[in-house]
mmCIF file of C-alpha atoms in Angstrom:
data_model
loop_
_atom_site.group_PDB
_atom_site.id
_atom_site.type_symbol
_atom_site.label_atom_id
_atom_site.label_comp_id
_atom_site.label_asym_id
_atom_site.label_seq_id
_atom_site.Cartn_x
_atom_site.Cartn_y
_atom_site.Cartn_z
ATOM 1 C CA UNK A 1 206.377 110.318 147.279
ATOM 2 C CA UNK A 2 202.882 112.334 147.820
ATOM 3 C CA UNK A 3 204.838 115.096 147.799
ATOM 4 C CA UNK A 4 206.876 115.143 144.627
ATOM 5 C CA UNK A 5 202.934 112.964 142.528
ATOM 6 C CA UNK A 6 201.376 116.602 143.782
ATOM 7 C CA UNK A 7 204.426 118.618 142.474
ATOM 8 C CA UNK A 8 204.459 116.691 139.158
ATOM 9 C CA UNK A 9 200.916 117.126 138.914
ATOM 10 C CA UNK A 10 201.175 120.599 139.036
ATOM 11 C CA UNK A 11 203.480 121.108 136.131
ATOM 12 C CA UNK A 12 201.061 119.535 133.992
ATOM 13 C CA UNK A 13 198.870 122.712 132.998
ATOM 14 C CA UNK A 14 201.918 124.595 131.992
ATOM 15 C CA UNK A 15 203.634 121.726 129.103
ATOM 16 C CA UNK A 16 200.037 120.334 128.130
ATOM 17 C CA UNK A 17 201.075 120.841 124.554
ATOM 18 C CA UNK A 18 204.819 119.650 124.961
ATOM 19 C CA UNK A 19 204.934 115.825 124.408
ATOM 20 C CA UNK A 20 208.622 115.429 125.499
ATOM 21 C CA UNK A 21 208.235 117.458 128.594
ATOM 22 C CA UNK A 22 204.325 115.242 129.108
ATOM 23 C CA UNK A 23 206.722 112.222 128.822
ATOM 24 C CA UNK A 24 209.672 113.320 131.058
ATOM 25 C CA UNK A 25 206.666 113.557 133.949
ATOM 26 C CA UNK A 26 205.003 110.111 132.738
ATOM 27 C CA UNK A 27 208.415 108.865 133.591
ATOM 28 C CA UNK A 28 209.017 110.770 136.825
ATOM 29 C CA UNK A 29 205.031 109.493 137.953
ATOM 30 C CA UNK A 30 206.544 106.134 137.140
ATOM 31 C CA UNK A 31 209.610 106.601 139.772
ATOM 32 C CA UNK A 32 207.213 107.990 142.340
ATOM 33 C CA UNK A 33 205.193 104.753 142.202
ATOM 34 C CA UNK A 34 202.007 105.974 140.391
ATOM 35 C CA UNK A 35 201.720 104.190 137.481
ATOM 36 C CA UNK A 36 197.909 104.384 136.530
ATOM 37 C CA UNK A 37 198.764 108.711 135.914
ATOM 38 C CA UNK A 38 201.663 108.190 134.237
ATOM 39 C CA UNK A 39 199.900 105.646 131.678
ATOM 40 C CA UNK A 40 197.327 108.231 131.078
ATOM 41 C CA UNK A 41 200.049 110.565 130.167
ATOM 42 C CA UNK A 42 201.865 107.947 128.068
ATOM 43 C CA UNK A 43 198.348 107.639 126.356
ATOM 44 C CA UNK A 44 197.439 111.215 125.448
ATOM 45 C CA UNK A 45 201.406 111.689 124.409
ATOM 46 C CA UNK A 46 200.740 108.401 121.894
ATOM 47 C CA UNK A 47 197.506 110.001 120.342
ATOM 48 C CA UNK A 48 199.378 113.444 120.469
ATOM 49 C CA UNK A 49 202.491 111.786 118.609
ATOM 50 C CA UNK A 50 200.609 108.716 116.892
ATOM 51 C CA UNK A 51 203.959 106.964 117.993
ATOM 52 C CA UNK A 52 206.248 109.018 116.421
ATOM 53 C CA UNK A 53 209.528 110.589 117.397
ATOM 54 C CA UNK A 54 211.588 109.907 120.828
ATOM 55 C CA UNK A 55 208.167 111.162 122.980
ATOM 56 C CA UNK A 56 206.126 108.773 120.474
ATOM 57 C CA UNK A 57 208.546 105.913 121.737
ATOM 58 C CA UNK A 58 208.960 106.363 125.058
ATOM 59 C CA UNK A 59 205.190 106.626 125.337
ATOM 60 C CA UNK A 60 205.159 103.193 123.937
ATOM 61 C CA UNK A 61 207.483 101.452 125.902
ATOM 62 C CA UNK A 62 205.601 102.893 128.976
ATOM 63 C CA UNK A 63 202.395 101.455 127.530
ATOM 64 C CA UNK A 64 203.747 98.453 126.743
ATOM 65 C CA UNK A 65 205.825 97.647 130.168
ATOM 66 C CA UNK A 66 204.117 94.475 131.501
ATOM 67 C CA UNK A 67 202.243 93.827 128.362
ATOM 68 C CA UNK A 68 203.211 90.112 127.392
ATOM 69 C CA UNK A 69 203.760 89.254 123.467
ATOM 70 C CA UNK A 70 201.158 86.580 124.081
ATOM 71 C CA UNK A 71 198.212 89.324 124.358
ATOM 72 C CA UNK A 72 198.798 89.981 120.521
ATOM 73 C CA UNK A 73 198.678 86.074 120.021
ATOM 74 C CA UNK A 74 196.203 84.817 122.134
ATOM 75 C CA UNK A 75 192.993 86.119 119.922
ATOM 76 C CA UNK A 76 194.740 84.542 116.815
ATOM 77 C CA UNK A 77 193.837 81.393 117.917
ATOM 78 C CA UNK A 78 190.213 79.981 116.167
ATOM 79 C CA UNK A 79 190.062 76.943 118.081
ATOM 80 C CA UNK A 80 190.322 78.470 121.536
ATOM 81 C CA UNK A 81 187.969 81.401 120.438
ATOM 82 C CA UNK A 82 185.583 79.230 119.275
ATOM 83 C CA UNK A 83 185.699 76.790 121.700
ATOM 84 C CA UNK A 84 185.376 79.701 124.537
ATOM 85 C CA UNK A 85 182.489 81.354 122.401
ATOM 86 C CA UNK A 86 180.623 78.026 122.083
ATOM 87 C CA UNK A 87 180.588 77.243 125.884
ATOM 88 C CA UNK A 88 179.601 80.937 126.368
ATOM 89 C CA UNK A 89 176.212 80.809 124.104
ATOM 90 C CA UNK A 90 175.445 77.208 125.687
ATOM 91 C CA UNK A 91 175.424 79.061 129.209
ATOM 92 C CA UNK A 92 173.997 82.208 128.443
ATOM 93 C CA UNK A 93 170.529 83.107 129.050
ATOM 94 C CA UNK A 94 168.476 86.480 129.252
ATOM 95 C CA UNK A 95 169.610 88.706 131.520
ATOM 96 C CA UNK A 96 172.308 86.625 132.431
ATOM 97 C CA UNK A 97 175.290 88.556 134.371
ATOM 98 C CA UNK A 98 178.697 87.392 133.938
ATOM 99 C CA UNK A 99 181.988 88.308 135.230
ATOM 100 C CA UNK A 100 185.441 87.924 133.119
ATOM 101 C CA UNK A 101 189.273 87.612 135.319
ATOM 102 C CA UNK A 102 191.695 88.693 133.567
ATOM 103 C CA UNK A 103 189.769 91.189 129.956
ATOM 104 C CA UNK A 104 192.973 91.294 127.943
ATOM 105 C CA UNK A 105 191.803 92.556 124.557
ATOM 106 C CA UNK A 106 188.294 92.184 125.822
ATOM 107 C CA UNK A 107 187.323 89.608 123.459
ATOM 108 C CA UNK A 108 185.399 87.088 125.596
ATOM 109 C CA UNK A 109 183.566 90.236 127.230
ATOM 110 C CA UNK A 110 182.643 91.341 123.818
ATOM 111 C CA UNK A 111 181.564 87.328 123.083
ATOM 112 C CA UNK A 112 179.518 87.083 126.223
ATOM 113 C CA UNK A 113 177.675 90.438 125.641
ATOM 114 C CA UNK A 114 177.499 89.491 122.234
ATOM 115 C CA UNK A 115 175.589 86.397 123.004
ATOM 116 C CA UNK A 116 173.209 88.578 124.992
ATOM 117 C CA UNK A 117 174.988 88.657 128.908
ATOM 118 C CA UNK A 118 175.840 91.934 130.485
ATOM 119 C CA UNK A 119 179.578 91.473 131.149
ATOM 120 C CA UNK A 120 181.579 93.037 134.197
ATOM 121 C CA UNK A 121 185.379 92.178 132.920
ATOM 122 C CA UNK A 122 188.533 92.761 135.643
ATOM 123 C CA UNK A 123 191.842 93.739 134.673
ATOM 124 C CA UNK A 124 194.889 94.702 137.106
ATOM 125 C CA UNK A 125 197.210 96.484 134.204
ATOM 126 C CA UNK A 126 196.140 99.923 134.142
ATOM 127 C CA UNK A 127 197.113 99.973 130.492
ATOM 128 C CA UNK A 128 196.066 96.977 128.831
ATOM 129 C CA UNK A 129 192.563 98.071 130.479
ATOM 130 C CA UNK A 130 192.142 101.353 128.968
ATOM 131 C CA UNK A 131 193.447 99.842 125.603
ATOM 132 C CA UNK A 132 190.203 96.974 126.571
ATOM 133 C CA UNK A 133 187.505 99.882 126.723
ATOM 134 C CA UNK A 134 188.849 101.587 123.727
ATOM 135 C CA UNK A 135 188.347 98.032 121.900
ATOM 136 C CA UNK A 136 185.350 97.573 123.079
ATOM 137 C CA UNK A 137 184.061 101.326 122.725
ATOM 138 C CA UNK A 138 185.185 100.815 118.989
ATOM 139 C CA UNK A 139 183.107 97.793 118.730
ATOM 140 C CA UNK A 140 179.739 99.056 120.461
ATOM 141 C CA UNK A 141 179.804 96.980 123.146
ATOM 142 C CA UNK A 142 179.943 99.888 126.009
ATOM 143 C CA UNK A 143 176.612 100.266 126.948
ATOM 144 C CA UNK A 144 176.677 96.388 128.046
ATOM 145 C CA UNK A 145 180.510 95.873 129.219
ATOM 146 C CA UNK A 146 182.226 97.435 131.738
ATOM 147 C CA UNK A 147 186.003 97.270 132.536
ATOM 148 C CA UNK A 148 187.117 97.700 136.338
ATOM 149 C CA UNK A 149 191.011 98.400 136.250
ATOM 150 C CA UNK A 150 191.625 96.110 139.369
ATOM 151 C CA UNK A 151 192.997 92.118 140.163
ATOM 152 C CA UNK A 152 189.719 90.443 140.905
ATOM 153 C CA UNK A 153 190.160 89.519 144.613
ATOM 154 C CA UNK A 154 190.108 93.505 145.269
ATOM 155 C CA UNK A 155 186.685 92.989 143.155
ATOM 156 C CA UNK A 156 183.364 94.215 145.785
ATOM 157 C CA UNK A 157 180.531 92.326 144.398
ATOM 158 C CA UNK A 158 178.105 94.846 144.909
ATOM 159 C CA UNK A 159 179.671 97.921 144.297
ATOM 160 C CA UNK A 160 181.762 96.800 141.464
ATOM 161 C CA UNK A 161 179.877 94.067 139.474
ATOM 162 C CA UNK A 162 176.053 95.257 140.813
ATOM 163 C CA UNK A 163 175.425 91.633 142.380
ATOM 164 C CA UNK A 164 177.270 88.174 141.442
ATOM 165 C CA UNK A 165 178.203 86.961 138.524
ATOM 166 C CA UNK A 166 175.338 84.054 136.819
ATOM 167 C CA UNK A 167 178.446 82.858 135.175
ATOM 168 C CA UNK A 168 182.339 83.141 135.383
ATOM 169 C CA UNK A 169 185.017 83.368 132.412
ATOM 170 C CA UNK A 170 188.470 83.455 132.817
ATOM 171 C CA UNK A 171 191.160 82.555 130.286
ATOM 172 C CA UNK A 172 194.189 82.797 133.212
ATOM 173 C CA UNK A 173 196.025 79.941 132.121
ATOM 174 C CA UNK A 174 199.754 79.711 131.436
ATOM 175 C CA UNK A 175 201.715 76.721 129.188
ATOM 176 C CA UNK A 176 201.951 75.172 132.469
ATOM 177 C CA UNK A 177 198.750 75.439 133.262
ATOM 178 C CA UNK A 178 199.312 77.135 136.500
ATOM 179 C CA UNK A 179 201.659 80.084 136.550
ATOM 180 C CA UNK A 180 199.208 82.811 136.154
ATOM 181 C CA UNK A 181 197.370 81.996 139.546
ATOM 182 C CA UNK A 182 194.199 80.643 137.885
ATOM 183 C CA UNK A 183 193.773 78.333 140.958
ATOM 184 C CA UNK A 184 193.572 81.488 143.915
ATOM 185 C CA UNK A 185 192.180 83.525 141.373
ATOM 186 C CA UNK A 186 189.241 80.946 140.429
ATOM 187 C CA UNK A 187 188.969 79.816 144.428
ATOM 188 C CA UNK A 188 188.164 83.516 145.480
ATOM 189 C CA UNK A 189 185.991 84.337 142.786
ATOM 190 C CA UNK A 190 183.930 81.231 143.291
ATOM 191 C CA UNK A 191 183.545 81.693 147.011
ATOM 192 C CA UNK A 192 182.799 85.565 146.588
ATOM 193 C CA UNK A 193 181.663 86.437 143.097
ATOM 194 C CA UNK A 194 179.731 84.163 141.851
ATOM 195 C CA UNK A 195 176.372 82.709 142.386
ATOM 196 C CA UNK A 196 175.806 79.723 144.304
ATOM 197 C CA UNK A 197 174.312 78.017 140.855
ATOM 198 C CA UNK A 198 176.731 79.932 139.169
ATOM 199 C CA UNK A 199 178.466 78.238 135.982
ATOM 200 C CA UNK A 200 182.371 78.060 135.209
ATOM 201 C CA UNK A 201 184.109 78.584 132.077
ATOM 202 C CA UNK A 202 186.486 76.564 131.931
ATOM 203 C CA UNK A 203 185.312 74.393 135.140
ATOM 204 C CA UNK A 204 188.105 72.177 134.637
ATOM 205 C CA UNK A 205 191.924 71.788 133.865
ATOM 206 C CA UNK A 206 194.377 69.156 132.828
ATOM 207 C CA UNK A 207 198.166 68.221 132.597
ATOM 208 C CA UNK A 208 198.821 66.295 130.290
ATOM 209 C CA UNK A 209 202.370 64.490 129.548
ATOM 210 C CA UNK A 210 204.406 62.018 127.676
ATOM 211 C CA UNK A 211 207.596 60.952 126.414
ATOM 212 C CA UNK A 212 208.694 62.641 124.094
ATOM 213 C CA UNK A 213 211.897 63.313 121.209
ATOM 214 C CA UNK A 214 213.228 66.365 120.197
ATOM 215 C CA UNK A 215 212.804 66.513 116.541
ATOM 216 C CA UNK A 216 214.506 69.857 116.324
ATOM 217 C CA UNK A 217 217.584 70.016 114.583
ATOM 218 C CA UNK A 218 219.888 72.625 116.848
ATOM 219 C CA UNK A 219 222.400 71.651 119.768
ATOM 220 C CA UNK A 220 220.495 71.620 122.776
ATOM 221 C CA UNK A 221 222.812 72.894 125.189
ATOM 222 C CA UNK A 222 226.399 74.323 124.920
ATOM 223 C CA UNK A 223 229.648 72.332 124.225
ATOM 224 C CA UNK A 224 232.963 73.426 122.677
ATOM 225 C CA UNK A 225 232.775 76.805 120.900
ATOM 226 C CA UNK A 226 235.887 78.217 118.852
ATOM 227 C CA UNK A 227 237.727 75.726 121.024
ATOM 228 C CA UNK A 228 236.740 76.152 124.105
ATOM 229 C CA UNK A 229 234.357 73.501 126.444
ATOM 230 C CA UNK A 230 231.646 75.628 127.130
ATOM 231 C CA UNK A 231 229.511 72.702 128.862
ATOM 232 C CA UNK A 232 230.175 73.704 132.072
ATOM 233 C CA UNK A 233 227.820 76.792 131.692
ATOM 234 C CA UNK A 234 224.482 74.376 131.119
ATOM 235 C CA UNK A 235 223.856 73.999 134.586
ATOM 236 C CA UNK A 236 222.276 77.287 134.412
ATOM 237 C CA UNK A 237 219.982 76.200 131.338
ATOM 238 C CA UNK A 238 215.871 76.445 132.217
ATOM 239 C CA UNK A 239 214.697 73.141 133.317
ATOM 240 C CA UNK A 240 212.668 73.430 130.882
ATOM 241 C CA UNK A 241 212.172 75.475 127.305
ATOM 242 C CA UNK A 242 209.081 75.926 125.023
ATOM 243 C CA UNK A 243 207.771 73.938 122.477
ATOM 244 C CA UNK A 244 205.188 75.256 119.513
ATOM 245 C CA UNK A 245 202.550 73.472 118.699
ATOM 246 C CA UNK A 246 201.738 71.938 115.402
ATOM 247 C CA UNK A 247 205.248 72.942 113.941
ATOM 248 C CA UNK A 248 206.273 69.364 114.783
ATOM 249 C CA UNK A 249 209.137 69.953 117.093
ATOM 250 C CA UNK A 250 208.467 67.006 118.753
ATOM 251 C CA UNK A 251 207.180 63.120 118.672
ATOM 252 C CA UNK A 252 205.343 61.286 121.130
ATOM 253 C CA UNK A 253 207.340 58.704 122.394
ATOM 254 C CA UNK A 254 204.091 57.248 124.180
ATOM 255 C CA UNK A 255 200.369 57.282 124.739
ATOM 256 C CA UNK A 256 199.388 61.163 126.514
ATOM 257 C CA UNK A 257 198.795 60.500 129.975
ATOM 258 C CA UNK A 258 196.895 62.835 132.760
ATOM 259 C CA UNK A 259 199.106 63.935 135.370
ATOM 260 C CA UNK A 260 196.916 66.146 137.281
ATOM 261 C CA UNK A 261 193.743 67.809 136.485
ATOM 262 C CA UNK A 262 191.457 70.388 138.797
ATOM 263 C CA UNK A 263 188.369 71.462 139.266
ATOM 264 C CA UNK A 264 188.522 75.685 138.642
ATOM 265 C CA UNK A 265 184.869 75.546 139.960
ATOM 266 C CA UNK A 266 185.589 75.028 143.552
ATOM 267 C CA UNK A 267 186.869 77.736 146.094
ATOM 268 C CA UNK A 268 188.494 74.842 148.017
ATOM 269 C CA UNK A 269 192.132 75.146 148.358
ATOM 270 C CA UNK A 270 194.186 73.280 145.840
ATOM 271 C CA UNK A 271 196.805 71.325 148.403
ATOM 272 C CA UNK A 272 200.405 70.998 146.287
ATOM 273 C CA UNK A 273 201.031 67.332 145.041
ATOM 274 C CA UNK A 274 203.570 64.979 143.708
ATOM 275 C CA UNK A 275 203.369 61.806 141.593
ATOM 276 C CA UNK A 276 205.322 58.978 140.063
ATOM 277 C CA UNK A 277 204.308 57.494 136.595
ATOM 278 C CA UNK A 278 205.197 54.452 135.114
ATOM 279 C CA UNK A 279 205.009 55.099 131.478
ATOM 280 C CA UNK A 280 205.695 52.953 128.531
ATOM 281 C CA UNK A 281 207.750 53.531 125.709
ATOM 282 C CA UNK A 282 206.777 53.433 121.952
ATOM 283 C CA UNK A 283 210.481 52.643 121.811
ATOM 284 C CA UNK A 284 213.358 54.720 120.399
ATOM 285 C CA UNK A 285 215.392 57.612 121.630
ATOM 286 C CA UNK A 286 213.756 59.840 124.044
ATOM 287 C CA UNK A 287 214.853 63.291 125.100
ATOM 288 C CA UNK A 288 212.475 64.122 127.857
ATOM 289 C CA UNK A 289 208.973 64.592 128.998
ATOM 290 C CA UNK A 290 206.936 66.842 126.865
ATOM 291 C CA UNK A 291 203.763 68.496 128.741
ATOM 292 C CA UNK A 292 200.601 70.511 127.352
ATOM 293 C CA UNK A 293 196.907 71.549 128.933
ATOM 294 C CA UNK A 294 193.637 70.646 127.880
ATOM 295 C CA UNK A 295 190.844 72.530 129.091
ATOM 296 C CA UNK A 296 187.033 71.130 129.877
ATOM 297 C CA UNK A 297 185.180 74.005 128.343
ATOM 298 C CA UNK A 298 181.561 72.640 129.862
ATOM 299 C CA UNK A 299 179.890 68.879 129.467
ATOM 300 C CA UNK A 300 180.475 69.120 125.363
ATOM 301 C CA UNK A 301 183.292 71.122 124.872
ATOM 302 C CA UNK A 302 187.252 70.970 125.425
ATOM 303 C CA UNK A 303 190.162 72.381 124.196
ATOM 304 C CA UNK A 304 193.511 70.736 123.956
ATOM 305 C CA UNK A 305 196.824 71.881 122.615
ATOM 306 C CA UNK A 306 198.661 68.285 122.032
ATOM 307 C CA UNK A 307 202.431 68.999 120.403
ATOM 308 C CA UNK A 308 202.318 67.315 117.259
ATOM 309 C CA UNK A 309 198.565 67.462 116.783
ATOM 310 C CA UNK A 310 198.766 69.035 113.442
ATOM 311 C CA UNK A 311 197.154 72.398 115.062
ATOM 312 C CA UNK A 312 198.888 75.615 116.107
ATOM 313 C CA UNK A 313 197.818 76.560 119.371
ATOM 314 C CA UNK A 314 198.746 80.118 121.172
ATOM 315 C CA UNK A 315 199.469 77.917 124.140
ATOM 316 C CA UNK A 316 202.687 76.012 123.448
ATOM 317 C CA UNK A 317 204.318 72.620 125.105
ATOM 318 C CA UNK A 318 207.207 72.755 127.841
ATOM 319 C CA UNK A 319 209.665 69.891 127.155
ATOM 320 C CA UNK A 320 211.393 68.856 130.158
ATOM 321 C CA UNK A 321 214.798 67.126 128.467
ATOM 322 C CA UNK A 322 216.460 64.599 130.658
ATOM 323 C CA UNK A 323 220.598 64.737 131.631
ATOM 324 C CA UNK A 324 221.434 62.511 128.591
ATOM 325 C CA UNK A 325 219.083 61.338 126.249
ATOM 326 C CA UNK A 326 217.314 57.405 127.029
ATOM 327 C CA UNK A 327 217.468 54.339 124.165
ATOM 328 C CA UNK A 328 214.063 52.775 124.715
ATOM 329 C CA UNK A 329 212.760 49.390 123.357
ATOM 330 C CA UNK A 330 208.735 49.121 122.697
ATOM 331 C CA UNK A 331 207.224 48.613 126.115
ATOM 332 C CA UNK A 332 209.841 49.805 128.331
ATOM 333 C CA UNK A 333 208.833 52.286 131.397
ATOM 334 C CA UNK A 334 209.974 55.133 131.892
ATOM 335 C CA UNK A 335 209.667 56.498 135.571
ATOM 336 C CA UNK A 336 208.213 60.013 135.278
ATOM 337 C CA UNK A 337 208.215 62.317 138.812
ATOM 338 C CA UNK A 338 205.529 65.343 138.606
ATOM 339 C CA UNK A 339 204.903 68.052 141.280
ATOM 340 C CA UNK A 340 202.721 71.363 141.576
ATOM 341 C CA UNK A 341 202.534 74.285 143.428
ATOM 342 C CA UNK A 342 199.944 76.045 143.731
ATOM 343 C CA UNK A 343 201.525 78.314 140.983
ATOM 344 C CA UNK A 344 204.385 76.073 139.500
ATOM 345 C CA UNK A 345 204.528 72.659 137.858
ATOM 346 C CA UNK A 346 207.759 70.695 138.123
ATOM 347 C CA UNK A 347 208.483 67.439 136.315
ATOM 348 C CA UNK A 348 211.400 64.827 136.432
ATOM 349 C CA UNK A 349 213.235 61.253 134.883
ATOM 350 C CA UNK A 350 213.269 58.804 138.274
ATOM 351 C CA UNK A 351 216.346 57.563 138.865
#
């Protein structure tokens, strides 16, 4: 594959003004496994093209490979920005260093240099991290942020972040809570990159559950269709399927109750776990468990995205619906099962 990178590269000089033939290489660096070149191509074939045209296109579906809806929904959210920003400026302090996992848009660099930090932000997609510097180039942040396009347990503390981190940011966190690896990511960064009095932002994470009824109207899995019994074909259904918050999709069938929480601000290992709940019913129909995260942004702050709280939240709820739906009198229990991996949250009805 060295080989045919060096012949590619060579070709290069001789379409430099040719945006399809630029594009037919981005997409031959792609095959030979270097995808940092062939996003730089994709980028100067964009800017050449400003998206237009089949070259135009294919430049943005290169760009865009890997890059998650939720980065264009994420910095929508108030409450989370402000609720990040606020536990930024109450840790901040001159000449405060602080490192960011995960820079995205690079909008909690830009807060934390804002407040007055000089900001060292990671970021493993080659793409969404030269889209970050632009941002942040655009905003005049530059001279006091710096992106380094790598995940950050390949992160030196010396010679990529000039000494550890005063303070760590990270906004790594999935629906589930887990899924995006915040708890190695976190554990690595606290035993390597950050100070020994170093602070944590968020230092702590919760899953939170309860019972809960489907309040949308739609057929929640197959059944007959133009006269045939589809039903057979649920059994490969997701165990569980997204709910959006503060669209009121759901009710609460009971009181919210924690099913695990942890401590981000550790770099001891996270064991897996498994739990049974009793929980009572408010009474009624209820179609499954319904969970959501709440996040411990420092001693004052917190951030929770409850279903039918009233407030959208770019995180949303995972419903996990039971076999067949349960009739429930006031005061009843419900036996719920929970699990985690380290990277994966599983819940359950008892038996």
């Amino acid at each position: 594959m060295t080989n045919r990178i060096a012949q590619l590269t060579a070709l290069l000089p001789k379409v430099s003004d040719d945006p399809r033939a630029l594009i037919a290489i981005a997409r031959q660096m792609i095959a030979a496994g270097d995808r940092p070149r062939a996003v730089a191509l994709a980028e100067q074939v964009h800017a050449m093209t400003g998206g237009r045209g089949e070259a135009g296109v294919t430049a943005a579906e290169i760009l865009s490979d890997g890059v998650f809806s939720w980065h264009f929904v994420i910095p929508r959210d108030r409450a989370r920005n402000d609720a990040y920003e606020q536990a930024l400026l109450r840790a901040i302090r001159p000449g405060c260093r602080v490192l960011e996992i995960g820079t995205g848009t690079g909008l909690l660099a830009m807060m934390a240099a804002r407040a007055g930090a000089t900001v060292v932000t990671c970021e493993a997609d080659a793409a969404i991290a030269s889209a970050a510097r632009d941002v942040i180039a655009a905003n005049g942040y530059s001279d006091r942020v710096t992106v380094v396009s790598k995940h950050s347990t390949d992160l030196d503390p010396t010679r990529d972040m000039g000494g550890l981190a005063d303070i760590l940011v990270s906004e790594i966190v999935s629906n589930d809570l887990l899924s995006e690896g915040v708890l190695g990511a976190h554990e690595d960064a606290v035993a390597r990159l950050l100070a020994p009095d170093g602070v944590v932002i968020p230092p702590r994470g919760t899953i939170r559950v309860a019972l809960a009824r489907d309040l949308r109207d739609r057929a929640p899995r197959l059944g007959e269709a133009s006269g045939f019994d589809l039903s057979a074909f649920n059994r490969l259904a997701a165990p569980n399927e997204l709910v959006r918050v503060g669209m009121d999709q759901v009710a609460l069938c009971s009181a919210p109750v924690d099913l695990f929480s942890f401590d981000f601000a550790t770099a001891d290992p996270r064991k897996p776990e498994r739990r049974e709940l009793d929980i009572p019913s408010l009474g009624g129909r209820i179609d499954g468990i319904v969970q959501w995260i709440a996040l411990e942004m420092d001693a004052v702050g917190r951030y929770e995205n409850r279903p039918e709280s009233g407030t959208a939240s770019c995180w949303g709820g995972l419903l996990w619906r039971f076999p067949e739906p349960v009739d429930t009198e006031k005061r009843d229990t419900v036996t719920v099962g929970g699990a985690h991996e380290r990277d994966r949250v599983r819940l359950w009805v008892s038996d």
